[in-house]
Coordinates of C-alpha atoms in Angstrom, one line a residue:
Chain A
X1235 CA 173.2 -5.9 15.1
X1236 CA 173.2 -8.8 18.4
X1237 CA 173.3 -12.2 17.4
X1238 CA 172.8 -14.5 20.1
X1239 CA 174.9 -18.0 19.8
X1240 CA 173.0 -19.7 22.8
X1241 CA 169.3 -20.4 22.0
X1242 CA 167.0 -23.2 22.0
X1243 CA 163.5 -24.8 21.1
X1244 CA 161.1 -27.4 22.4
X1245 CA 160.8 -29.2 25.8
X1246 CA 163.5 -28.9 28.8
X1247 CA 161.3 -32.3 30.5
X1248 CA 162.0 -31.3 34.2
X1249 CA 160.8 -27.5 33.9
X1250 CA 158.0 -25.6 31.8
X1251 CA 159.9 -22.9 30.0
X1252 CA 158.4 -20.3 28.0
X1253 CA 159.0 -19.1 24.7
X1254 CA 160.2 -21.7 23.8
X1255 CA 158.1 -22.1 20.3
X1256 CA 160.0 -20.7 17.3
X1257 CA 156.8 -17.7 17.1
X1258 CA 157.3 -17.2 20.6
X1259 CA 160.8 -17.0 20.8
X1260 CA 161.4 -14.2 17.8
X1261 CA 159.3 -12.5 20.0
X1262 CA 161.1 -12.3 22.6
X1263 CA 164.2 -11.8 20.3
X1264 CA 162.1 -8.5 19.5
X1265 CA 161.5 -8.2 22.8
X1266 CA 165.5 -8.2 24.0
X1267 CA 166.4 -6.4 20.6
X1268 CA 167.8 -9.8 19.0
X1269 CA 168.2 -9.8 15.4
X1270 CA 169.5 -13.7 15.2
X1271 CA 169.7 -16.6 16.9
X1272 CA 170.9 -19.9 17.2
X1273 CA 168.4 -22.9 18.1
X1274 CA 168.5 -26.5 18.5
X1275 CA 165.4 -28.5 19.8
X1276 CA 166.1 -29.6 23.2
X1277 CA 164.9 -33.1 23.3
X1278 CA 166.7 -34.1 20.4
X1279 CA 169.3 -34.1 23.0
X1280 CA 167.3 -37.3 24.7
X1281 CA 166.4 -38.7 21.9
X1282 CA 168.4 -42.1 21.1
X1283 CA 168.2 -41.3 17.2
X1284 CA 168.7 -37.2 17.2
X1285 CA 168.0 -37.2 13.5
X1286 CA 164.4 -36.7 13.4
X1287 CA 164.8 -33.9 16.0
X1288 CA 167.1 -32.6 13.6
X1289 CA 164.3 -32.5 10.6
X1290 CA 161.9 -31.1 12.2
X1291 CA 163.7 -28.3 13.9
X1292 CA 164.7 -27.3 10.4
X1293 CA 160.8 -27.7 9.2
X1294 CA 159.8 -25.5 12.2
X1295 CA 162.3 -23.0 12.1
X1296 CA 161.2 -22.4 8.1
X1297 CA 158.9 -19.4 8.2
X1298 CA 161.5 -17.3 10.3
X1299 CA 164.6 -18.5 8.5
X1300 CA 166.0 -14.7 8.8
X1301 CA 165.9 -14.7 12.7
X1302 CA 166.6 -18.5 13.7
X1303 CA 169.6 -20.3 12.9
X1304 CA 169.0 -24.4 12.8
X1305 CA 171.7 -26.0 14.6
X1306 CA 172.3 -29.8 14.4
X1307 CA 172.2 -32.2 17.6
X1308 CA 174.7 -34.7 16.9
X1309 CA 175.4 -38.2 19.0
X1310 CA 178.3 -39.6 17.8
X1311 CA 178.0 -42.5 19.5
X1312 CA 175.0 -43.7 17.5
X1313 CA 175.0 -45.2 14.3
X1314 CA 175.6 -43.7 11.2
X1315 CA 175.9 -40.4 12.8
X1316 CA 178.1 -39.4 9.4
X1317 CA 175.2 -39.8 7.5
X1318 CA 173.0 -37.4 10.1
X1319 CA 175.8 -34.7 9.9
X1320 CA 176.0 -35.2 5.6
X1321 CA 171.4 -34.5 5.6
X1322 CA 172.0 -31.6 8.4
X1323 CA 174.5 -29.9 6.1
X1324 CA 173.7 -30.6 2.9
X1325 CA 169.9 -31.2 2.5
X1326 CA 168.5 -29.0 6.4
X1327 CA 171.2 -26.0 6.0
X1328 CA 171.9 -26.8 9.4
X1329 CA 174.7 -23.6 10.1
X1330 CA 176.4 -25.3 13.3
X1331 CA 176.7 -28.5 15.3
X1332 CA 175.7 -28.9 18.8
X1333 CA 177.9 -31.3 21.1
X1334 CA 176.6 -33.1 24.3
X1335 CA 178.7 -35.7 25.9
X1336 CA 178.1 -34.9 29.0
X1337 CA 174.6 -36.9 28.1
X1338 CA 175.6 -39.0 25.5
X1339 CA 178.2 -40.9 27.1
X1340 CA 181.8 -40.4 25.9
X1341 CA 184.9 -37.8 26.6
X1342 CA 185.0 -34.7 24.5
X1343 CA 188.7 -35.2 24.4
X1344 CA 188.8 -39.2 23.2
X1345 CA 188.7 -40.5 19.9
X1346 CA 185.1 -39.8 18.7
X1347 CA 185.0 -36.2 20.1
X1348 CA 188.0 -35.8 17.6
X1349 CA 186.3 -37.6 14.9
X1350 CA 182.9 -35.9 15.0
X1351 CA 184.9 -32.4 15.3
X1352 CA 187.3 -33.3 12.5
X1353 CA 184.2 -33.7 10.5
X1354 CA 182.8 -30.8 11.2
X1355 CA 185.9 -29.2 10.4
X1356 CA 186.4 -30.4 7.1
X1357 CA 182.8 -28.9 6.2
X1358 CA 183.7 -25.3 8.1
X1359 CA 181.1 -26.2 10.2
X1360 CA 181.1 -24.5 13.9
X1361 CA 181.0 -27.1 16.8
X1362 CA 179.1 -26.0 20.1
X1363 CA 179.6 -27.8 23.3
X1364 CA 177.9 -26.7 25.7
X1365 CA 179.8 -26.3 29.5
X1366 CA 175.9 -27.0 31.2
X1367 CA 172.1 -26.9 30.4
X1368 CA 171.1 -26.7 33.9
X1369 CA 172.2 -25.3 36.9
X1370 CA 173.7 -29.0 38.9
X1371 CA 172.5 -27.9 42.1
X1372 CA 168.4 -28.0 40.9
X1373 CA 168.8 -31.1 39.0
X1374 CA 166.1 -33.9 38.6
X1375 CA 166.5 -37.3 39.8
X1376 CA 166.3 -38.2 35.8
X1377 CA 168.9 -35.6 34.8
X1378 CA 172.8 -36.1 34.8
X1379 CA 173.2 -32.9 35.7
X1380 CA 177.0 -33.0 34.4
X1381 CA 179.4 -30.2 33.3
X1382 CA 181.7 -30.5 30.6
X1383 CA 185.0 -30.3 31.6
X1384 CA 187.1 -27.5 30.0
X1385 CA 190.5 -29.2 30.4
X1386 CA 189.0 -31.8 28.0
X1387 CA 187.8 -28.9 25.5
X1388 CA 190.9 -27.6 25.5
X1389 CA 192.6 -30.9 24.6
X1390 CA 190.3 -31.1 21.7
X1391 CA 190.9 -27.8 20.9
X1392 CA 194.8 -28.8 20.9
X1393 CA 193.8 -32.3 18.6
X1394 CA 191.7 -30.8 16.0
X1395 CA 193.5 -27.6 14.7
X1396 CA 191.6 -25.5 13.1
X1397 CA 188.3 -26.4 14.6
X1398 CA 185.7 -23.5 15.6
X1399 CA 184.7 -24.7 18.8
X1400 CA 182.2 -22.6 21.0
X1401 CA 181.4 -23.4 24.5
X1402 CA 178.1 -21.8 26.1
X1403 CA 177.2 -21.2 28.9
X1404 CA 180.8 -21.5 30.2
X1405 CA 181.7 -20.6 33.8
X1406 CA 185.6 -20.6 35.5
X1407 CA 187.1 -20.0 32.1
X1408 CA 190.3 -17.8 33.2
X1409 CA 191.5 -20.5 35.8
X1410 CA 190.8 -23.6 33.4
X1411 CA 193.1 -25.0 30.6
X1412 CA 190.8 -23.7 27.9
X1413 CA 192.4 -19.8 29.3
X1414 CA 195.9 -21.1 30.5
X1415 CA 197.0 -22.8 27.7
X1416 CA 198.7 -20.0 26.1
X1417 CA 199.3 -22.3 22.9
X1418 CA 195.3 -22.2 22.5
X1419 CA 194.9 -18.6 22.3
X1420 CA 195.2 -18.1 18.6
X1421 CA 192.9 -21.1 17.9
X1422 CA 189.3 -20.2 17.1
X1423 CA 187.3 -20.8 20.4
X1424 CA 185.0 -19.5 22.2
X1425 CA 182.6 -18.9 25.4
X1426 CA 179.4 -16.8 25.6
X1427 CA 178.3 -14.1 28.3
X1428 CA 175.0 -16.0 28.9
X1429 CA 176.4 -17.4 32.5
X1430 CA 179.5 -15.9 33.4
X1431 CA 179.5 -13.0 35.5
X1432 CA 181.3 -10.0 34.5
X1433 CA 183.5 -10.9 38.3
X1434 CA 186.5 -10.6 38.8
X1435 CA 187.8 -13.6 37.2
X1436 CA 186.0 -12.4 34.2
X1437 CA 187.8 -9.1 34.6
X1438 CA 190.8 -10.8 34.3
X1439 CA 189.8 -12.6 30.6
X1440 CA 189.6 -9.4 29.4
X1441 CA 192.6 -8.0 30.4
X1442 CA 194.3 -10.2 29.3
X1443 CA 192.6 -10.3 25.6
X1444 CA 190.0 -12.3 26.0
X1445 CA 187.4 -10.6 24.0
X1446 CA 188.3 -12.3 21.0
X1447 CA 187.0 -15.4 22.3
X1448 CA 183.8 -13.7 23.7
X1449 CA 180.6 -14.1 22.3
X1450 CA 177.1 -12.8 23.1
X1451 CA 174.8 -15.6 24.1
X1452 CA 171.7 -15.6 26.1
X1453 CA 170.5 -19.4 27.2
X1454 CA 166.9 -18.5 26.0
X1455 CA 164.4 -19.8 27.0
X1456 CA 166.0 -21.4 29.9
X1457 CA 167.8 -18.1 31.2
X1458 CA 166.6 -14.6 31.0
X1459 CA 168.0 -13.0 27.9
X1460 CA 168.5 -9.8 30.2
X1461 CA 171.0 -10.9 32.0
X1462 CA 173.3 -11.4 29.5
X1463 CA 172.2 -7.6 27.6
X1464 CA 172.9 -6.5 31.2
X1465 CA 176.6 -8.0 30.2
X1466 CA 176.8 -6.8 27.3
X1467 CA 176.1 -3.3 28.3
X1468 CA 178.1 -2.7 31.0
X1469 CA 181.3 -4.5 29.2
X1470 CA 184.5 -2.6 29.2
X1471 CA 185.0 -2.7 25.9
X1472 CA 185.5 0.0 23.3
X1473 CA 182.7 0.0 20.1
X1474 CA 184.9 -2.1 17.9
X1475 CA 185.2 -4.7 20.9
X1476 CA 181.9 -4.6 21.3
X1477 CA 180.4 -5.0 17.7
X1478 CA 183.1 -8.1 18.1
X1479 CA 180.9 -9.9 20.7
X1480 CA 177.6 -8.6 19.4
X1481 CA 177.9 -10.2 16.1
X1482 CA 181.0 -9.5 14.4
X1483 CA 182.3 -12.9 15.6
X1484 CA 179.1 -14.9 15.7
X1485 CA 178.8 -13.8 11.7
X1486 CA 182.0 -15.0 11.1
X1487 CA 181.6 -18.7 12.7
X1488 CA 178.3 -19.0 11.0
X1489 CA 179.0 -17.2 7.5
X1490 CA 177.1 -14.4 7.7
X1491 CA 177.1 -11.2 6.6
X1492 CA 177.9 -8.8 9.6
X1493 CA 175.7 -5.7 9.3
X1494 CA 176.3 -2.6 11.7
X1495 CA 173.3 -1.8 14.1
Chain B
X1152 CA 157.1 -3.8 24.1
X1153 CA 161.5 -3.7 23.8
X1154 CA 163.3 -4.2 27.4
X1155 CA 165.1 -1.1 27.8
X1156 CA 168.3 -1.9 29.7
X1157 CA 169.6 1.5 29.8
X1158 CA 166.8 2.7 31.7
X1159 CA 166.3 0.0 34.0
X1160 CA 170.3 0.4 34.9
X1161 CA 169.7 3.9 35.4
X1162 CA 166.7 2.8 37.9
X1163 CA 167.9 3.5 41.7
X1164 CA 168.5 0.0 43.7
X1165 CA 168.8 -1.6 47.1
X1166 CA 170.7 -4.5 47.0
X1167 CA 169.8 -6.5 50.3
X1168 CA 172.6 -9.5 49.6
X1169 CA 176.2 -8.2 49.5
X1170 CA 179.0 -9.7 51.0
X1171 CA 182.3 -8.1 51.9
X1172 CA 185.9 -10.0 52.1
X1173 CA 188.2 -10.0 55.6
X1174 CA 190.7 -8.1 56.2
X1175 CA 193.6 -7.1 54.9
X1176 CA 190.7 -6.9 51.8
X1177 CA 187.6 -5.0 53.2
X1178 CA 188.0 -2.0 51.9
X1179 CA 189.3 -3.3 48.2
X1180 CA 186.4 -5.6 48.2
X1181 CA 184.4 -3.1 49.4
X1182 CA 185.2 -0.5 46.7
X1183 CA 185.0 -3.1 44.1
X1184 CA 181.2 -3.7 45.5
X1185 CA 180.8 -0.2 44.8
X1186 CA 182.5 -0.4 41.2
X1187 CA 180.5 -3.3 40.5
X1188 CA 176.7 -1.5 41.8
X1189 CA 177.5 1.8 40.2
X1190 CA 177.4 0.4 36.9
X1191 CA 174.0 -0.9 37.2
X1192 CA 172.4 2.0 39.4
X1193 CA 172.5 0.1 42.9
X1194 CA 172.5 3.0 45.7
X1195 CA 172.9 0.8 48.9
X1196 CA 174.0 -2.9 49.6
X1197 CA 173.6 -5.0 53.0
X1198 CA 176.8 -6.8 53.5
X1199 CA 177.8 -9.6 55.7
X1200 CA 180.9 -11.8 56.3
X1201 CA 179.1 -15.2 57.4
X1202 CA 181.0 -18.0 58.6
X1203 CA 180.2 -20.6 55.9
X1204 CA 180.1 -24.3 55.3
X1205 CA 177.8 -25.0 58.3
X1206 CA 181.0 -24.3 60.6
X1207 CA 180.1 -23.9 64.7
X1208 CA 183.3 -21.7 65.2
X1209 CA 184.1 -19.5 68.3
X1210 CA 182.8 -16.2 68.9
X1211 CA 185.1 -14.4 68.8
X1212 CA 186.1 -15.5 64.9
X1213 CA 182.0 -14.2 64.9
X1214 CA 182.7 -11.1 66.3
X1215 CA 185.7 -10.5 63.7
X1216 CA 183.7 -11.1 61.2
X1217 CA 181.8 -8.4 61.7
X1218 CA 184.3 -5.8 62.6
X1219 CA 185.3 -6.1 59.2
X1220 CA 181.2 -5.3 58.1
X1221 CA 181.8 -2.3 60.8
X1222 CA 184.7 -1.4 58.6
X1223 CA 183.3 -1.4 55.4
X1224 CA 180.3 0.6 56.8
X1225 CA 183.0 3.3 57.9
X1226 CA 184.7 3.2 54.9
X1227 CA 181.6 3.6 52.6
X1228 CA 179.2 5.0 55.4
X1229 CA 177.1 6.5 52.0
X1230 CA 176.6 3.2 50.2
X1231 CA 177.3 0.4 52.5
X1232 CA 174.8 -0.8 55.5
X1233 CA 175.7 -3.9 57.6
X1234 CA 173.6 -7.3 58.5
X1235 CA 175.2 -8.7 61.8
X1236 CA 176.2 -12.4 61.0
X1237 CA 175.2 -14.3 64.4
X1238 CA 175.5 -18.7 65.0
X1239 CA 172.5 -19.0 67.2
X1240 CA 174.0 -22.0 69.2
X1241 CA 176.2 -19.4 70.7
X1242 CA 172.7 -18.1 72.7
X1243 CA 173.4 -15.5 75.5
X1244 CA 176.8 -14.4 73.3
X1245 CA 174.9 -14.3 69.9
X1246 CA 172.1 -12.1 71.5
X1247 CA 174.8 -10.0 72.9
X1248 CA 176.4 -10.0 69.3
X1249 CA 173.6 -8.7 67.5
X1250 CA 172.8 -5.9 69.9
X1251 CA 176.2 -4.6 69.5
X1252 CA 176.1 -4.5 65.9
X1253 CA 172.6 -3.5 66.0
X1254 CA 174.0 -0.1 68.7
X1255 CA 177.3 0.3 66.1
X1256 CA 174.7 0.9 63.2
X1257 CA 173.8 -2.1 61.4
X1258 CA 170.2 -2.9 60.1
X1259 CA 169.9 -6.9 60.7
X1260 CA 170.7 -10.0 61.2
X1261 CA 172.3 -12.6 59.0
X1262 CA 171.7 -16.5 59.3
X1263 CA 174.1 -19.1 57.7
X1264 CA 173.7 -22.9 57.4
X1265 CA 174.5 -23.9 60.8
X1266 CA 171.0 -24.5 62.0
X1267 CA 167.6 -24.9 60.0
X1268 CA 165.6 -21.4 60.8
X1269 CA 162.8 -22.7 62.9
X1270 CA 165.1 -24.7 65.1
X1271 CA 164.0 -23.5 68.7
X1272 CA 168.0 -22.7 68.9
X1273 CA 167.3 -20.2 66.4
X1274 CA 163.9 -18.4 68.8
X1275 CA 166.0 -15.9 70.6
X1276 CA 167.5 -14.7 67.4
X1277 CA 163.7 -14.5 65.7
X1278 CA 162.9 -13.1 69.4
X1279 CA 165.4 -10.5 69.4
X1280 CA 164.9 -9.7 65.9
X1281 CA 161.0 -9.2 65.9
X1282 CA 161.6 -7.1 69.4
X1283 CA 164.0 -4.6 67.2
X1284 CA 162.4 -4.3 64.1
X1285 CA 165.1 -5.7 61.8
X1286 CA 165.4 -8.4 58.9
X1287 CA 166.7 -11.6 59.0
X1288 CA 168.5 -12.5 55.8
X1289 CA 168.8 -16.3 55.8
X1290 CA 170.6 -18.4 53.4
X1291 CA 168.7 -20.8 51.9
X1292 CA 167.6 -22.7 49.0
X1293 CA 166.2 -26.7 48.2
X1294 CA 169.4 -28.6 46.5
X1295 CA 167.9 -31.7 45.0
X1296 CA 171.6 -33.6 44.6
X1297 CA 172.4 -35.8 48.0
X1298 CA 176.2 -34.3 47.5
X1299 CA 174.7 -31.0 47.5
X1300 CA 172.3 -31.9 50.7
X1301 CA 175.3 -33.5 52.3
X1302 CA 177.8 -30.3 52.2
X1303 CA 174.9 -28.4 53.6
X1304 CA 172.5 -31.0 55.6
X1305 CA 171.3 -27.8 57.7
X1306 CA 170.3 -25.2 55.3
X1307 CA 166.8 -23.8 55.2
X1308 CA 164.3 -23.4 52.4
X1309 CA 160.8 -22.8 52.2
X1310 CA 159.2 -25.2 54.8
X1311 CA 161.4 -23.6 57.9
X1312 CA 160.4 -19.9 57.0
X1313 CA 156.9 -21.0 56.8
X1314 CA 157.9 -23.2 60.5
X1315 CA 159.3 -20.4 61.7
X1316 CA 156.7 -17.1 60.4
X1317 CA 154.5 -19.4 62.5
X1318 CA 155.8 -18.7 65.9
X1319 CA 157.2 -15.3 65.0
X1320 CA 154.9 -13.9 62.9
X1321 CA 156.3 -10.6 62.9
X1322 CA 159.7 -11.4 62.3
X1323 CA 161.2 -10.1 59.3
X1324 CA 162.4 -12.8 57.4
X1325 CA 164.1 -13.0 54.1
X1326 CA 165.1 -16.3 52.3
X1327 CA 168.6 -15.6 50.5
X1328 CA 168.8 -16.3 46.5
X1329 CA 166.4 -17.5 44.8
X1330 CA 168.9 -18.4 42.3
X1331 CA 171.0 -19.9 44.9
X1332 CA 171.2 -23.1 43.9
X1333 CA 168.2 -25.8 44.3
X1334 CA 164.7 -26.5 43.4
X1335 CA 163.8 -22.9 43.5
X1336 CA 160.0 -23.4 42.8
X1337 CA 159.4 -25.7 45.2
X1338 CA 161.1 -23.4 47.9
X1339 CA 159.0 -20.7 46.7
X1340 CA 155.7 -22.9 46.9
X1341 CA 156.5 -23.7 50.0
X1342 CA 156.5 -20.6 51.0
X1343 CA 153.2 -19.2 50.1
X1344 CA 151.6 -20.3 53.8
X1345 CA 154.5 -18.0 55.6
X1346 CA 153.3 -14.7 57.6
X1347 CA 153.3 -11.7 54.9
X1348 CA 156.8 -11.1 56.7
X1349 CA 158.6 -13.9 54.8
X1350 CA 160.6 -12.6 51.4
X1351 CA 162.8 -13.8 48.9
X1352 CA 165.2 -12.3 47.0
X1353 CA 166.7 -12.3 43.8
X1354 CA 170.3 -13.2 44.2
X1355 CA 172.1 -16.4 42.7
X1356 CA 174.3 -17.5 39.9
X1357 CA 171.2 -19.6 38.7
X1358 CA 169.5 -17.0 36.0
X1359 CA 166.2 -19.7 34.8
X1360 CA 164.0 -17.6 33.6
X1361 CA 160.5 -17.2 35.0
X1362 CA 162.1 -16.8 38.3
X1363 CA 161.0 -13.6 39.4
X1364 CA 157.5 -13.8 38.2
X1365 CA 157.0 -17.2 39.7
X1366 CA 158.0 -15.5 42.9
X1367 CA 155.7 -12.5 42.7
X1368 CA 152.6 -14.3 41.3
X1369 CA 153.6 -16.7 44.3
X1370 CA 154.4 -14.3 47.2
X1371 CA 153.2 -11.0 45.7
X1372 CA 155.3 -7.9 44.7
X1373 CA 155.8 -7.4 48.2
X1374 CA 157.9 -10.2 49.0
X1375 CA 160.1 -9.9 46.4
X1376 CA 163.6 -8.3 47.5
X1377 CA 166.4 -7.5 45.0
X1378 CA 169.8 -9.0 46.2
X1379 CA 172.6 -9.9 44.0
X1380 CA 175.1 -12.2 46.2
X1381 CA 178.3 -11.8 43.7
X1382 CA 176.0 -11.9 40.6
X1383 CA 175.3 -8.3 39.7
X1384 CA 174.7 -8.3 36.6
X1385 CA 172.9 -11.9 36.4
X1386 CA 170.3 -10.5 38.9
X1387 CA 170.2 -6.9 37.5
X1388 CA 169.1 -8.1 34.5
X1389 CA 166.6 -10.8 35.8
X1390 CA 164.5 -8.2 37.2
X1391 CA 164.6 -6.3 34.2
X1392 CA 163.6 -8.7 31.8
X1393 CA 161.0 -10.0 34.1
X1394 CA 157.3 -10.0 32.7
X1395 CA 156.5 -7.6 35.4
X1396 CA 154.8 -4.5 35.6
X1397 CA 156.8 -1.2 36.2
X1398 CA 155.3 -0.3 39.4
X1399 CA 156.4 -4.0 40.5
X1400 CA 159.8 -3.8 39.3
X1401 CA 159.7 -0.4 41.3
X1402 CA 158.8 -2.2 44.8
X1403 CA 161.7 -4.7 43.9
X1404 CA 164.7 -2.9 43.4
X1405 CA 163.5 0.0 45.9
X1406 CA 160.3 -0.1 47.7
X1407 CA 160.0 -3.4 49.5
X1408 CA 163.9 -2.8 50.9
X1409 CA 162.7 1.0 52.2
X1410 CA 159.7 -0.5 53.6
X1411 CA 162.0 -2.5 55.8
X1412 CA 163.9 0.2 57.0
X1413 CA 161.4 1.8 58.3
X1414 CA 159.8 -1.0 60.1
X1415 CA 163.0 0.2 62.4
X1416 CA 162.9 4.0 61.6
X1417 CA 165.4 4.0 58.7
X1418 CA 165.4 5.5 55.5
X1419 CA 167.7 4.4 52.5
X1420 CA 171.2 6.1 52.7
X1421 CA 170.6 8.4 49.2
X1422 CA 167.1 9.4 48.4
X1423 CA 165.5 7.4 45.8
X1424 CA 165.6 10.6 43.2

């Protein structure tokens, strides 16, 4: 089984990606040997009011509700975002929130990163922040361009205990507080292998245990989903390790039933 | 139809963008090149030690430089081929430069940031290199950020290979990562005007996919090079997954790279089989 934490749907507005209809990407899930993934729309993350986004991502994703898991965009600086995370949870069966403040405008660390992750704890939900959407260096005029900074996650990580907190698309791990701080390695985080390259700094997460805190993600449609099977098949890991990244872990955070290849 | 990554690791591959660490670390660096290619079927790498950062330093810190590719190519002489790093502006010395490494056994030329390609103190260097047959790997890429531009206000992209494939039409020119870093269509558009010479390859931390298509329905499967630049895996995969025929993927990883070699007389260091 290979569940992929790092998917998306809908309209990146400063490049034409493909696949990136919900028919269109299960294909390519067939195509990269992907039995599940997890989606949120992509504009919702532009939107100033995310919660329509969020409602039609969960009526699009519908007729393939065994493939694509709906994942809730959530802007916690915008009114009544309580009530948006209550309908994505209760009434959309939304299985995970997705985080972006690089683009919304406040610090993952202050008080309403805490407050929207509390939340999210207190319904088991999983929160996703993801490190980039874009490579910085290709960025559009219109486009912040920003990464996250992991210092930051790893001070909410220290603020909210018991928080799952997943961070895609994560590069520079090993040197950066989220790795170092040793008091943090029990606490359930985690980054994906859809942009990190299996370097030596890589090398040296594993060694050290990181493969508890590895997940296998792919960045579809934005990123080639091959890259990251690439990864994943040329990880140094023995076959329980590596059912761990596949899906063991990802079935965990989102309460499924893990189910051997 | 399903990707198969198994076979497509198994698939034998040139990687025309490696890079090798100085000394005291050439020959760990180089072995962990090695480690890193053998688990996803690369047979040969082109390595270089480029002075980066747009840096004008002496030529004799050059000429180190690539001792330590010399090195490497002694201490892997089955696996590991060398691309003489050169800073144009250093004219009589850099000429002098690249026919030593050229006579020691390397198999071209490598271009940093220091000058834009077509800059007429770069014409000896596309001179020399056109006279002897041998590539000219380039870094290069279109960063749309003004801090981006501003660390590296001289690097190349598109517009100076086409410049440049103008007045040396036979040189053998090959724009580094397409993944590099930057606005990598518009690099590739920009390209399409160049001399049948001008290729691109792979390499780069960026993994967008559509990247490797756009450049073959651009350029043609011709002028698509596979090169990794510290990203192995990332561009392993890329070519893999690419909507791509297999007889394309097969000029990527292998035959383009062979063709070049024997543009000078050269074959690959271990048979394609």
């Amino acid at each position: 089984m290979l569940i992929d934490v790092n998917a998306w749907l809908g309209v990146w507005p400063f490049r034409s990606l493909k696949d990136n209809t919900p028919e269109a990407l299960v294909a390519r899930l067939d195509r990269s040997g992907i039995d599940i993934a997890a989606v949120s729309l992509i504009e919702a993350i532009f939107h100033r009011n995310v919660q329509p986004a969020n409602e039609k991502l969960a009526k699009a994703v519908q007729p393939c509700k065994d493939r694509l898991l709906p994942m809730a965009t959530l802007n916690p600086t915008y009114p009544a975002w309580e009530d948006d995370l209550a309908a994505c949870h209760e009434k959309l069966g939304m299985k995970g929130v997705r985080l972006f403040p690089q683009y919304h405008g406040y610090p993952i660390d202050g008080p309403l990163g805490r407050q929207v992750v509390e939340a999210c704890r207190e319904r088991n939900l999983p929160v996703f922040i993801p490190h980039r959407i874009e490579d910085a260096r290709e960025r559009h005029w219109m486009d912040p361009g920003k990464t996250v900074d992991l210092g930051a996650v790893a001070g909410l990580i220290a603020a909210v205990p018991g928080a799952t907190v997943v961070v895609p698309n994560a590069r520079g791990v090993s040197g950066s507080d989220l790795w170092q701080r040793t008091d943090l390695r029990d606490r359930p985080w985690y980054v994906d292998l859809s942009l990190w390259e299996p370097n030596r700094e890589f090398a040296n997460f594993l060694n050290q245990g990181g493969a508890s805190h590895l997940l296998f993600g792919t960045h579809l449609p934005f990123s080639y989903a091959g890259s990251a099977l690439v990864k994943r098949a040329t990880l140094p890991l023995n076959a329980e390790g590596l059912a761990d990244v596949s899906y063991r872990n990802a079935a965990k955070i989102f309460g499924l039933k893990p189910q051997a290849a | 139809m399903r990707i198969d990554i198994e076979s497509g690791l198994r698939r034998p591959k040139i990687d025309v963008h490696c890079h090798v660490r100085p000394m005291p670390d050439t020959d760990a660096s180089s072995d962990d090149l090695i480690a890193s290619g053998d688990a996803v079927g690369v047979a040969e790498f082109w390595c270089s030690r480029p002075i980066t950062g747009g840096r004008l330093s002496p030529i004799e810190e050059v000429r180190r430089n690539n001792d330590d590719v010399l090195r490497a190519m002694g201490h892997h002489p089955d696996r590991i081929r060398g691309l003489c790093f050169v800073i144009p502006g250093h004219y009589k010395d850099a000429l002098t430069e690249v026919e030593r490494c050229l006579d020691a056994g390397m198999i071209g030329i490598k271009l940093y940031n220091q000058y834009h390609l077509s800059d007429p103190a770069v014409w000896p260097v596309l001179q020399l290199a056109s006279e002897r047959r041998v590539p000219i790997l380039e870094h290069a890429g279109y960063p749309t950020a003004a801090e981006d531009l501003a660390q590296q206000p001289l690097i190349s992209h598109g517009i100076h290979f086409a410049e440049a494939s103008r007045k040396f039409p036979d040189a053998l020119l090959i724009h580094a990562h397409i993944g590099g870093g930057g606005d990598w269509e518009r690099t590739v558009k920009e390209m399409r005007e160049a001399s049948p010479n001008v290729c691109i390859d792979t390499s780069g931390s960026n993994l967008d996919d559509g990247q490797v298509e756009f450049a073959v329905s651009e350029l043609g499967a011709g002028r698509v090079l596979f090169g990794s630049d510290g990203t192995m895996a990332g561009s392993v995969g890329k070519v893999i997954d690419a909507a791509l025929t297999d007889e394309e993927k097969e000029r990527i990883f292998w035959g383009n790279a062979e063709r070049i070699l024997a543009a000078q007389g050269a074959k690959p260091l271990r048979s394609r089989e």
